[in-house]
Short mmCIF file of C-alpha atoms in Angstrom, two decimals:
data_model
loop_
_atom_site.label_atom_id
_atom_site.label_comp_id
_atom_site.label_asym_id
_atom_site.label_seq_id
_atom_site.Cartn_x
_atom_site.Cartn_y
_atom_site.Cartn_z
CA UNK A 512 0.00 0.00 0.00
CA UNK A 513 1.83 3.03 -0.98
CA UNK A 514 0.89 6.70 -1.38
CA UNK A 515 0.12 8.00 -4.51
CA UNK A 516 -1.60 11.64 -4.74
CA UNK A 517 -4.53 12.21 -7.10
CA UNK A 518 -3.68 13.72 -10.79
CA UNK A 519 -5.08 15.77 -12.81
CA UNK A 520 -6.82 19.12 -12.29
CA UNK A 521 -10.35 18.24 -11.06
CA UNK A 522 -11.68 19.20 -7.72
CA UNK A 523 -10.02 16.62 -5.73
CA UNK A 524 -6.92 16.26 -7.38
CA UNK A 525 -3.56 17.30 -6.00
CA UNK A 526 -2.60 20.07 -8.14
CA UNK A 527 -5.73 21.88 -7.01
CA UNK A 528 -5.56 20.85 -2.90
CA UNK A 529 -2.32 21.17 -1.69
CA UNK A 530 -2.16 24.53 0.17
CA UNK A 531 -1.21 22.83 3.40
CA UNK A 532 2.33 21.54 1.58
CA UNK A 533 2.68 25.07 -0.28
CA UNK A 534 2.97 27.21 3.36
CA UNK A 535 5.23 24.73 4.06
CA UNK A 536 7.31 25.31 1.27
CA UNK A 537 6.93 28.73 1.35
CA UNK A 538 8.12 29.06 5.03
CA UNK A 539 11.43 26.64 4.27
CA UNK A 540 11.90 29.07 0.84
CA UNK A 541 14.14 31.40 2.82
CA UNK A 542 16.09 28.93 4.84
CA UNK A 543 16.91 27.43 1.68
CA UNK A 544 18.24 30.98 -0.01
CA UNK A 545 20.18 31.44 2.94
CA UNK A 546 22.01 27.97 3.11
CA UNK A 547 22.30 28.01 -0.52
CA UNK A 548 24.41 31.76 -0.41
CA UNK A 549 25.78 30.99 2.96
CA UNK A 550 26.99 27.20 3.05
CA UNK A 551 27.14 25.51 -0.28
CA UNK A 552 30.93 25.81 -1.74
CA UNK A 553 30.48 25.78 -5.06
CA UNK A 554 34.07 25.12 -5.54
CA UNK A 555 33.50 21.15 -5.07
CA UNK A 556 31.69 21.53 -8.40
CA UNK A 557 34.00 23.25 -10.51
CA UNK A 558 34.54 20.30 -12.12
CA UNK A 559 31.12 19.91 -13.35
CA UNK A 560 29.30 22.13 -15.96
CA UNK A 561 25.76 20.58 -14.84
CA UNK A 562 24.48 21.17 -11.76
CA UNK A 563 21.62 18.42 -10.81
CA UNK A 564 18.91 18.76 -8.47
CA UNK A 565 15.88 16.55 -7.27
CA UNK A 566 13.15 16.40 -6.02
CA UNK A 567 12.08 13.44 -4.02
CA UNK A 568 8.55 12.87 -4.05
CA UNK A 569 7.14 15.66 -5.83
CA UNK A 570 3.91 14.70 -7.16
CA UNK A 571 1.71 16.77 -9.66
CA UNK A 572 2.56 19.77 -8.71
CA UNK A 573 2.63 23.03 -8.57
CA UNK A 574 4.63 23.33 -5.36
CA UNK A 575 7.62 20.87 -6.71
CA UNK A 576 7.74 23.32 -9.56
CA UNK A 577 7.90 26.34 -7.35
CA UNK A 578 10.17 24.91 -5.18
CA UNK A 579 12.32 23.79 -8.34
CA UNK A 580 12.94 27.14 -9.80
CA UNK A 581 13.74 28.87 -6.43
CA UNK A 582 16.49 25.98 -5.92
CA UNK A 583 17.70 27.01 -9.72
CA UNK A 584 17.64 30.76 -9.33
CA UNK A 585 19.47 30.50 -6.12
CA UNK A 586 22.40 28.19 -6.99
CA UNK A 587 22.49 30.83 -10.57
CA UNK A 588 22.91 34.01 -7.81
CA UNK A 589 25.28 31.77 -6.21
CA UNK A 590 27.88 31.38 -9.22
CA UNK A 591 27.32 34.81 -10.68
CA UNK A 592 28.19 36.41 -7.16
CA UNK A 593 31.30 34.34 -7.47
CA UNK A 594 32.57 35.28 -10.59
CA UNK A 595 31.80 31.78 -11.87
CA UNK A 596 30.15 30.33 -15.67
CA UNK A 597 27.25 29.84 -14.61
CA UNK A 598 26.75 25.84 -15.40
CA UNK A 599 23.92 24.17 -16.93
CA UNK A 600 21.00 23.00 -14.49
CA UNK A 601 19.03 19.18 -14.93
CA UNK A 602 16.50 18.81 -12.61
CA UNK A 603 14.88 15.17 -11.82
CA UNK A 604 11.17 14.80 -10.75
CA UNK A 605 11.01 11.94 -8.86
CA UNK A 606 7.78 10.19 -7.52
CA UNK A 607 6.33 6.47 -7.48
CA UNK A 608 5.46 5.02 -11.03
CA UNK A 609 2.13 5.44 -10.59
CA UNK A 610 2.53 9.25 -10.34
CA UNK A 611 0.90 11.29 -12.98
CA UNK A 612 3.56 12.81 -14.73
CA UNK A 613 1.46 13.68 -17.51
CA UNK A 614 -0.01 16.90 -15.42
CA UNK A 615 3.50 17.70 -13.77
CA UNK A 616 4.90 17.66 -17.38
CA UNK A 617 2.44 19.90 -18.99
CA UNK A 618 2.31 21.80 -15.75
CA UNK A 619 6.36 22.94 -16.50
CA UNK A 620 7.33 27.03 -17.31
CA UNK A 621 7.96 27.03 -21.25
CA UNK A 622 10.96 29.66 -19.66
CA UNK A 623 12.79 27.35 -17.19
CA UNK A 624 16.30 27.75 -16.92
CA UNK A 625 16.54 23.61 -16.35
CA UNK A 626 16.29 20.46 -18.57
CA UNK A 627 13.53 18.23 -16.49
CA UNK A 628 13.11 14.45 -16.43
CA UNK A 629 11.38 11.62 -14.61
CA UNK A 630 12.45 9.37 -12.64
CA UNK A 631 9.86 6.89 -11.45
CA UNK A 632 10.83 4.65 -8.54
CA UNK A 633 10.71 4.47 -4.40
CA UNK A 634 13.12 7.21 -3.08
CA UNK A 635 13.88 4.58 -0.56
CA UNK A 636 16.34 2.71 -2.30
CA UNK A 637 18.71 3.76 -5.60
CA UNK A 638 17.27 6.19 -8.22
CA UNK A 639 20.51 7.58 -9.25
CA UNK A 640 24.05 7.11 -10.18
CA UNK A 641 26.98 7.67 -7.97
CA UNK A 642 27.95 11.33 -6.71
CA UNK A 643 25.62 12.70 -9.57
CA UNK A 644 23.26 14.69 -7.33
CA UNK A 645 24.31 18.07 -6.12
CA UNK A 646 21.21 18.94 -4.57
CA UNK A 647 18.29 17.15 -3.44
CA UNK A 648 15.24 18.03 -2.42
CA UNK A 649 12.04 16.24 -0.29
CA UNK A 650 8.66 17.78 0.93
CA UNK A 651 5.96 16.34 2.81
CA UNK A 652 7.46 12.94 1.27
CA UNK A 653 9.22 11.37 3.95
CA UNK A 654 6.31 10.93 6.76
CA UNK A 655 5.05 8.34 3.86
CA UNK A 656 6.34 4.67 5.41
CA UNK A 657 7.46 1.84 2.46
CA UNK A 658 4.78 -0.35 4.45
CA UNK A 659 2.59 -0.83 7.24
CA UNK A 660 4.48 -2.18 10.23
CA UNK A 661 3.77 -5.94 9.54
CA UNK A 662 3.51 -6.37 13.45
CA UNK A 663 0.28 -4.06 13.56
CA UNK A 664 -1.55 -6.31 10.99
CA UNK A 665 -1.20 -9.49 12.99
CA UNK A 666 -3.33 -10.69 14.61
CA UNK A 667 -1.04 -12.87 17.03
CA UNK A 668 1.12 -10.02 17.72
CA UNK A 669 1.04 -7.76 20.64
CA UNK A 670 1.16 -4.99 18.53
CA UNK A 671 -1.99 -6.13 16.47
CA UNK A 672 -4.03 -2.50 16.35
CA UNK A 673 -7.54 -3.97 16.09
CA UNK A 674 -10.06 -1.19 15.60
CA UNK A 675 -7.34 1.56 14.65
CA UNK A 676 -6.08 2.64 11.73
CA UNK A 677 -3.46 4.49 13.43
CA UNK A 678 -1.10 4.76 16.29
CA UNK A 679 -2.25 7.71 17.64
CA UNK A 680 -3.89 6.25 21.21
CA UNK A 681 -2.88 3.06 20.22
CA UNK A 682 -0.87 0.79 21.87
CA UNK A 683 2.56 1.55 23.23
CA UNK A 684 3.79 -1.68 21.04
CA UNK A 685 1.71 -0.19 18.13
CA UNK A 686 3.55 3.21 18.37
CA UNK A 687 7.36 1.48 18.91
CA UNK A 688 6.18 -0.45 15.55
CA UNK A 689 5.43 2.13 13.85
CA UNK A 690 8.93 4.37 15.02
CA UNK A 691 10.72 1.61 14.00
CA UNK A 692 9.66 1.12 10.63
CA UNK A 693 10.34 4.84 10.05
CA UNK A 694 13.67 4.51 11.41
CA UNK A 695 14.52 1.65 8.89
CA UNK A 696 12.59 3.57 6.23
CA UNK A 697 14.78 6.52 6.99
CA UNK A 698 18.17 4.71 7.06
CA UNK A 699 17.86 2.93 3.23
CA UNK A 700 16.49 6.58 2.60
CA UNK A 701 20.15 8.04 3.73
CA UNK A 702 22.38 5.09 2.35
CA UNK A 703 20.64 5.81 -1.11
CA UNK A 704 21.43 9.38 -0.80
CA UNK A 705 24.91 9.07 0.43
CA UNK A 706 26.00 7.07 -2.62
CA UNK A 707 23.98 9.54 -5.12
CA UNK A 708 25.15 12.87 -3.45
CA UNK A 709 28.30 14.60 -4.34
CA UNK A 710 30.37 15.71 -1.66
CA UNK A 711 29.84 18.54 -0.13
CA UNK A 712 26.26 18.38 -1.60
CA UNK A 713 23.26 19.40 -0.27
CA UNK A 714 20.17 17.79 1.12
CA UNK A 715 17.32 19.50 2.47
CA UNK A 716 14.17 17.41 3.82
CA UNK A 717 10.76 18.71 5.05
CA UNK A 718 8.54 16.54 7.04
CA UNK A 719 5.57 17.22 8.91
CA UNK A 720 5.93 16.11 12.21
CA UNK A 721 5.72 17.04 15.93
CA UNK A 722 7.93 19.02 18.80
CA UNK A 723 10.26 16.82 21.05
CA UNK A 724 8.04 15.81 24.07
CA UNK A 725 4.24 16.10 22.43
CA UNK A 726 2.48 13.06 22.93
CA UNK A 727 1.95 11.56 19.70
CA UNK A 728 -2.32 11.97 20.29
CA UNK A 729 -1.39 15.94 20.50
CA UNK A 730 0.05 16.25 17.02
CA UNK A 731 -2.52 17.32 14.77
CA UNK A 732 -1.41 15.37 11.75
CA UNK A 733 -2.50 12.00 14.81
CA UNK A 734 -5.57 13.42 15.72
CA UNK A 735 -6.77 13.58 11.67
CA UNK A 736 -6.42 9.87 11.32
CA UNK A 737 -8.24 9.79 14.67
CA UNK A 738 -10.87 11.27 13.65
CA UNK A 739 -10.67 9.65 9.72
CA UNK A 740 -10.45 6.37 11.98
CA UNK A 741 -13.79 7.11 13.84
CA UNK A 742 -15.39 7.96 10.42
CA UNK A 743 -14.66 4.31 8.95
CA UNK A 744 -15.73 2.71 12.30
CA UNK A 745 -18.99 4.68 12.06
CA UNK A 746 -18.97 3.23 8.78
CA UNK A 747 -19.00 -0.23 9.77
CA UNK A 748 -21.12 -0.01 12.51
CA UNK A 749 -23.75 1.10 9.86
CA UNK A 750 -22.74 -2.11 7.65
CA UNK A 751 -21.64 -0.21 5.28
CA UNK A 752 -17.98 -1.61 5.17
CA UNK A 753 -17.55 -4.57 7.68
CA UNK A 754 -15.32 -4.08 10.78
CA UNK A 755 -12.88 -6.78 9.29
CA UNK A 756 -11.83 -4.23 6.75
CA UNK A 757 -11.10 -1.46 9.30
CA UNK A 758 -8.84 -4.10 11.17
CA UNK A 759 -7.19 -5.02 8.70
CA UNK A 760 -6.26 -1.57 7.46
CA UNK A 761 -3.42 1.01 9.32
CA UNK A 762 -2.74 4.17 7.53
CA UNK A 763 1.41 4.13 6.24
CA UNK A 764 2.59 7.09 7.80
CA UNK A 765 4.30 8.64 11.51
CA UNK A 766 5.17 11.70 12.18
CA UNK A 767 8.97 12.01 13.77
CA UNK A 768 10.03 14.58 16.73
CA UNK A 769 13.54 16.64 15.89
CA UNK A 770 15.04 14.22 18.46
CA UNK A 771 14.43 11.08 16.45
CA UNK A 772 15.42 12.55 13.03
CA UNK A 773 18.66 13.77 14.26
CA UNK A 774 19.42 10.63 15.90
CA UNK A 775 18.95 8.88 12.90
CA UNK A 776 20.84 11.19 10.86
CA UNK A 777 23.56 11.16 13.38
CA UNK A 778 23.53 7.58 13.12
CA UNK A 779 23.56 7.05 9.87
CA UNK A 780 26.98 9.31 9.76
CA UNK A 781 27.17 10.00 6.18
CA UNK A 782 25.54 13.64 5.94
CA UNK A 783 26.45 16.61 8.56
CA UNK A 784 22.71 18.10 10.25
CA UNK A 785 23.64 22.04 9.27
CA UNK A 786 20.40 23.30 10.31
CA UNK A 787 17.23 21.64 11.88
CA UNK A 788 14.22 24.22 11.91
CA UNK A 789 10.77 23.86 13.44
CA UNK A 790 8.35 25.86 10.81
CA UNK A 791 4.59 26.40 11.93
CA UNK A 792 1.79 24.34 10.39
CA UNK A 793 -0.79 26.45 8.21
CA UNK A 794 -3.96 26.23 9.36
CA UNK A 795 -6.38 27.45 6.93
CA UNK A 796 -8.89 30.27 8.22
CA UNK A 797 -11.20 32.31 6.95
CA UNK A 798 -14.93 32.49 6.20
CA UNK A 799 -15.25 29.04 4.86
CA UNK A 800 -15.19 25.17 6.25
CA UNK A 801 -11.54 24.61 7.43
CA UNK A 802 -12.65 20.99 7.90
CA UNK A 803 -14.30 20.75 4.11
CA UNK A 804 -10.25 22.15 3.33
CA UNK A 805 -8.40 19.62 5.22
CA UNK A 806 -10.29 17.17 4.11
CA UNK A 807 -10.14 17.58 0.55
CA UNK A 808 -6.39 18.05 1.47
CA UNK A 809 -6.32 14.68 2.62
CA UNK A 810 -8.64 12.92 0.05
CA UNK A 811 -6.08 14.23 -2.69
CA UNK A 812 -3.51 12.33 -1.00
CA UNK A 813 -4.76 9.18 0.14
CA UNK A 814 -8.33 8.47 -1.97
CA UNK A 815 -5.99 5.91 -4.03
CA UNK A 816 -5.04 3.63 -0.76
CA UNK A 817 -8.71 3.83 0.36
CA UNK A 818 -10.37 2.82 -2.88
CA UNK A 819 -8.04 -0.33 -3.16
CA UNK A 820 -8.55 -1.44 0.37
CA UNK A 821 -12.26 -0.65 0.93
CA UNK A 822 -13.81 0.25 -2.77
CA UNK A 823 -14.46 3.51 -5.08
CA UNK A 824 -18.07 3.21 -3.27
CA UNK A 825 -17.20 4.44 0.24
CA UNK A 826 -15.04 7.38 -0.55
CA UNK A 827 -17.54 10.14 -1.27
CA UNK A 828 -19.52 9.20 2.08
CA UNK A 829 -16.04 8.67 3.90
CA UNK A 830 -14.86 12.27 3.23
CA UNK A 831 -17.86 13.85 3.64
CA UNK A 832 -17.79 12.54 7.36
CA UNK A 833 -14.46 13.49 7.97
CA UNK A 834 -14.80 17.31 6.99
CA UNK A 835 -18.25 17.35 9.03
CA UNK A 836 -16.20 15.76 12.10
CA UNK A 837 -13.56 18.31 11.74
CA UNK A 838 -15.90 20.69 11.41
CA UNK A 839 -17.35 20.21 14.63
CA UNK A 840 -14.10 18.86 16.16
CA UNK A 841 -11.64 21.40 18.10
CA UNK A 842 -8.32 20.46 16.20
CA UNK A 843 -8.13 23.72 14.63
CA UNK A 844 -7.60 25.15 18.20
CA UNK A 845 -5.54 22.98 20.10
CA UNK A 846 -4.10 20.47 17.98
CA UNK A 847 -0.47 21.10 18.03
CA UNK A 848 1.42 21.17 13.95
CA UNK A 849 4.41 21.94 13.22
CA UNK A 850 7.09 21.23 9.90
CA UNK A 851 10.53 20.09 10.33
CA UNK A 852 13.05 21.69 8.02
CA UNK A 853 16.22 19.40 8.10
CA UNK A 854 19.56 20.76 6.26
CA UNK A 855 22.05 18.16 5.64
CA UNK A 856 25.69 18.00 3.98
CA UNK A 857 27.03 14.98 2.51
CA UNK A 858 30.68 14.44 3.57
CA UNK A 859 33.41 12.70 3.41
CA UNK A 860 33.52 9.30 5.80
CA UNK A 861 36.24 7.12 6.77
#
């Protein structure tokens, strides 16, 4: 069961509900100018006259495209401030197969200053060739697990989570399941980087997540699948899907604390932590249903894993439910979001 966001342009496609991942991107856009002008030594490149970025995970757009041409025009500042040619730029899109590339394609600036390409495949093991990457690039990518904690789907495990498709509340051997799978996840993520990243390359990674010592039911991003938990029990309580289904169905994702992504980037040892940044989670206010937002938000990432597991019938109903239960919920008000921005440097090891 793997993510993959809807394409297209209709009303619940990606393109067209992903304001939650643009303030995100937005917020980390400065950060990014100011490592690129401040840390990145162009001189371990002078050998090169391409200079090839990534981006890990970037869907339909248009926030891989926007984040894209600010990485481009700020490496470009970078060289002409320096005196230097400036070199050629290739920028890889990279997402799972089953990405529609068709709508990120078509979706491209006729006036970009980069030659784009696709490279289909899980960012969790090899994509590219040795040191050929001199900057890559992941947004609200890496909270995605390659699988559901095997432990949590069994039923003679102690970590079966029967009646949750979560580990938010769950189970304290649900939750050290689910941590440990992300640490693994993580760890193939950072081997496969170290071997495609250049030296003295850079690597910058935003996650949503949660601050060091918030109980995992406290992060907002926990309390969604809470409440898109309750929804699907309702559900089957009606006999509209049986509760069989719901058991046997946990939602791929966990959302890390600072402490547990540095700790696996320390222990990984092949990439320097430069700057770890804890960027606010847009909430989205106004005159209008912030729970009919989120939701759509959420059924533009994850309509394809519920259709396979429970049917195309259910969805409609499903997120209907969920933006009336947000509605009336109080997440908005104390349900605690943040984003991670993570800056790493690959270098040298013994």
């Amino acid at each position: 069961m793997a993510y993959t966001t809807n394409g297209g342009n209709g009303e619940y496609s990606y393109s067209n509900n992903s304001s939650f991942q643009r303030g995100a991107a937005d917020a980390a856009k400065e950060l990014i100018n100011e490592a690129i002008a401040e840390k990145l030594d162009i001189q371990n490149f002078s050998s090169s006259n391409t200079f090839r970025v990534t981006d890990l995970g970037c869907s339909v757009g248009p926030n891989t495209i926007l984040a894209m041409q600010n990485i481009v025009d700020a490496v470009e500042l970078k060289y002409q401030s320096q005196g230097h040619n400036t070199p050629e730029f290739q920028v890889f899109f990279n997402d799972n197969a089953s990405n529609d590339f068709n709508t990120l394609f078509t979706s491209l600036p006729l006036d970009r200053k980069y030659y784009a390409a696709a490279v289909p495949g899980s960012f969790y093991s090899r994509l590219f060739p040795n040191a050929s990457l001199h900057f890559a690039f992941s947004s609200y990518a890496l909270q995605c697990l390659s699988q559901v904690p095997k432990e949590v789907l069994d039923k003679s495990s102690p970590a079966w989570n029967k009646g949750r498709i979560h580990y938010s509340n769950a189970s304290d051997k649900v939750v050290q399941s689910y941590a440990a799978q992300y640490a693994q996840d993580m760890e193939c993520f950072l081997n496969a980087r170290a071997q495609e990243v250049v030296y003295g390359g850079f690597m910058v990674i935003i996650i949503p997540g949660r601050p060091n010592g918030l109980p995992h039911s406290q992060a907002m991003t926990n309390m969604v699948g809470e409440i898109l938990g309750s929804c699907l029990l309702d559900m089957a309580k009606k006999g509209i899907i049986s509760e069989e289904k719901v058991d046997t169905f946990n939602l791929p994702s966990y959302f890390a604390s600072p402490q547990e992504v540095e700790a696996i980037v320390e222990r990984n040892g092949c990439f320097r932590l430069e700057r770890m940044e804890i960027l606010p989670q847009a909430i989205p206010s106004g005159n209008f249903s912030r729970g009919k937002v989120m939701s759509s938000q959420i059924r533009a990432g994850m309509e394809g894993m519920f259709k396979e597991h429970f049917g195309e019938e259910i969805i409609d109903e499903l997120f209907d439910a969920l933006h009336k239960k947000l509605d009336e919920s109080s997440i908005f008000e104390s349900g605690n979001g943040s984003n991670l921005f993570v800056l790493l440097n690959r270098i040298a090891t013994v």
